Amino acid sequence: MNEKGNLFIVSAPSGTGKTTVVRALLKKMRGVTRSISVTTRPPRKGEKKKNDYCFISETSFKNKVRKGEFLEWAKNFGHYYGTPKKTVYATLKMSKDVILTIDVKGAAQVKRKKPDSVTIFIVPPSPRALVRRLKKRSTDGSKEIKERLKIAKKEMSFARKYDYLIVNDKIKEAVEKLKAVITAKRCKVDKNRNR
Ligand code: ADP
Ligand code: 5GP
C-alpha cells in the first residue's frame, strides 16, 4: 500500500484531556484529521454521532471484528472500541496525516502493524488534576470515576513505551507541543525510501 500521510497515535488516561487537546490542534493545523472510532459505549450527553464516535451495537461490532474491518480494537470499561481500517488507509493515501486517540492496548497493536507511526502519551499535571477533570466532565458517576482512576494508574506505566510525552497542564501549551511533534515528523527524512 502506497501511503503518504503520517499516522499519529495519542493515548492518555481517560479524563486527561486528549480529546480537548486534539480538537484544539485540528483547528490550528492543516493536513491532519482525527479518526472517528467505532464503539459500543452509549453516547454521553452532548456527544454527536459520527463527530465523536460511531455508536453501534455489540453484535455489529463483533461482525466487524470477524470481517477484519478494524486496524485495532480493544475493550475498555465494559465497552468495545475500534479504529476503522478502511477510512484510515484511504486518508493516509490522500497524503493526509491521521491522529488516532486510542488506549494503550490499541496503540501497541497499531505500532506493531505500522512501526513508522508516531506515539504520543499525554499525562495530567497531577493525579488530583485528573480527578478534578473527570468530575468536571460530569459524565461518569463516582463508581465509574474510581474505575477510570484505577485503569489510569495502570496506563501511566506504559508512558515510557511511547515516542513522546506531553503534560497537559495548560491546554495551549499541550497543543503547541503536539503541533511540534507533528511538524517534526513531517520534516523527517525517510531513510528507507527508494531502497
Ligand atoms: P479525555 O478525552 O482524555 O478523556 P477530555 O478531553 O474529555 O478528556 O477532557 C476531560 C475534562 O478535562 C473536560 O471537561 C475538559 O474540558 C477538561 N480539560 C482538558 N484539558 C484541560 C486542561 N489543560 N486544564 C483544565 N481542564 C482541562
Ligand atoms: P471514552 O469512553 O472515555 O471516550 O474512552 C475510553 C477509552 O477508550 C479511552 O482510553 C480512549 O482513548 C479509548 N478509545 C477510544 N477509541 C478507541 C479505539 O478506537 N480503540 C481503542 N483501542 N481505544 C479507544
XYZ file of N, CA, C and O and ligand atoms in Angstrom, residues 10-15 18-19 36-39 41 44 47 53 72-77 81-84 101-107 109 137 140 148 155, ligand 2:
176
model
N -2.355 9.000 19.763
C -2.376 9.744 21.027
C -3.123 8.912 22.070
O -4.274 8.541 21.873
N -2.438 8.623 23.169
C -3.080 7.919 24.280
C -2.958 8.755 25.539
O -2.028 9.561 25.669
N -3.887 8.532 26.450
C -3.856 9.223 27.746
C -4.911 8.587 28.615
O -5.933 8.123 28.099
N -4.697 8.562 29.924
C -5.762 8.065 30.783
C -7.031 8.879 30.549
O -6.956 10.094 30.310
N -8.167 8.211 30.609
C -9.446 8.872 30.391
C -9.576 10.086 31.329
O -9.301 9.985 32.516
N -9.951 11.230 30.785
C -10.132 12.442 31.585
C -8.927 13.373 31.547
O -8.992 14.511 32.034
N -7.179 14.464 26.308
C -6.658 14.203 24.949
C -7.637 14.648 23.861
O -7.220 15.208 22.849
N -8.938 14.453 24.097
C -9.922 14.871 23.093
C -9.880 16.388 22.947
O -9.870 16.909 21.827
N -12.382 8.745 13.500
C -13.563 8.560 14.361
C -13.690 7.072 14.677
O -13.871 6.246 13.776
N -13.568 6.749 15.948
C -13.639 5.343 16.370
C -15.077 4.835 16.391
O -16.017 5.611 16.472
N -15.165 3.520 16.344
C -16.456 2.850 16.456
C -16.545 2.324 17.888
O -15.558 1.814 18.409
N -17.680 2.497 18.542
C -17.801 1.982 19.910
C -19.190 1.437 20.219
O -20.174 1.841 19.598
N -20.096 1.782 23.376
C -20.482 2.603 24.530
C -21.636 3.527 24.141
O -21.641 4.067 23.042
N -22.466 9.917 25.361
C -22.598 10.786 26.537
C -23.425 11.993 26.129
O -23.554 12.281 24.946
N -22.558 14.282 23.075
C -21.750 13.620 22.045
C -22.584 13.405 20.788
O -23.751 13.022 20.873
N -17.953 9.669 18.031
C -17.788 8.233 17.809
C -18.859 7.788 16.836
O -19.876 8.451 16.667
N -7.308 -1.839 14.685
C -7.109 -2.341 16.053
C -8.430 -2.226 16.772
O -9.292 -1.442 16.367
N -8.571 -2.989 17.843
C -9.751 -2.824 18.701
C -9.419 -3.294 20.110
O -8.473 -4.055 20.306
N -10.210 -2.811 21.088
C -9.980 -3.197 22.485
C -11.260 -2.991 23.282
O -12.185 -2.323 22.813
N -11.272 -3.600 24.486
C -12.427 -3.428 25.367
C -12.009 -2.526 26.527
O -10.968 -2.764 27.153
N -12.760 -1.471 26.765
C -12.476 -0.548 27.868
C -13.742 -0.291 28.660
O -14.765 0.038 28.070
N -13.627 -0.393 29.964
C -14.759 -0.092 30.860
C -16.037 -0.815 30.403
O -17.123 -0.246 30.396
N -14.193 -0.753 21.572
C -13.777 0.426 20.801
C -12.882 -0.059 19.667
O -12.028 -0.928 19.875
N -13.042 0.500 18.466
C -12.176 0.080 17.367
C -11.923 1.178 16.355
O -12.721 2.109 16.203
N -10.791 1.058 15.655
C -10.420 2.030 14.614
C -10.727 1.453 13.239
O -10.181 0.405 12.882
N -11.601 2.104 12.456
C -11.927 1.582 11.122
C -10.730 1.676 10.170
O -10.209 2.758 9.921
N -6.959 8.626 18.558
C -6.957 8.822 20.018
C -7.492 7.535 20.627
O -8.703 7.337 20.694
N -6.553 6.683 20.992
C -6.924 5.321 21.418
C -6.152 4.924 22.691
O -5.212 5.606 23.078
N -6.554 3.827 23.288
C -5.925 3.406 24.546
C -4.593 2.678 24.290
O -4.205 2.465 23.137
N -3.920 2.331 25.387
C -2.575 1.739 25.270
C -2.585 0.363 24.569
O -1.630 0.027 23.863
N -3.661 -0.393 24.744
C -3.726 -1.724 24.106
C -3.812 -1.559 22.593
O -3.136 -2.250 21.829
N -4.672 -0.635 22.164
C -4.838 -0.367 20.732
C -3.560 0.210 20.128
O -3.159 -0.147 19.022
N -2.902 1.098 20.889
C -1.672 1.735 20.405
C -0.602 0.680 20.119
O 0.095 0.744 19.101
N -1.067 -2.422 19.302
C -1.441 -3.184 18.090
C -1.051 -2.412 16.825
O -0.513 -2.977 15.881
N -16.007 16.884 33.855
C -16.679 16.378 32.662
C -18.086 15.889 33.013
O -18.981 15.881 32.187
N -19.480 10.718 34.254
C -19.350 9.436 34.952
C -19.762 9.586 36.411
O -19.501 10.614 37.034
N -12.036 4.430 36.425
C -11.160 5.135 35.470
C -9.826 5.492 36.121
O -8.779 5.441 35.474
N -2.339 2.489 33.086
C -1.968 3.046 31.778
C -0.712 3.916 31.866
O 0.107 3.933 30.960
P -14.115 7.181 26.459
O -15.243 6.241 26.709
O -13.684 7.917 27.710
O -14.356 8.091 25.291
O -12.849 6.286 26.046
C -12.410 5.265 26.899
C -11.053 4.768 26.433
O -11.183 4.155 25.134
C -10.004 5.880 26.261
O -8.766 5.396 26.773
C -9.929 6.063 24.766
O -8.663 6.513 24.342
C -10.158 4.649 24.300
N -10.563 4.562 22.886
C -11.363 5.388 22.189
N -11.477 4.977 20.910
C -10.698 3.867 20.803
C -10.391 2.978 19.720
O -10.823 3.115 18.581
N -9.567 1.939 20.015
C -9.045 1.728 21.257
N -8.226 0.684 21.422
N -9.313 2.541 22.285
C -10.136 3.594 22.064
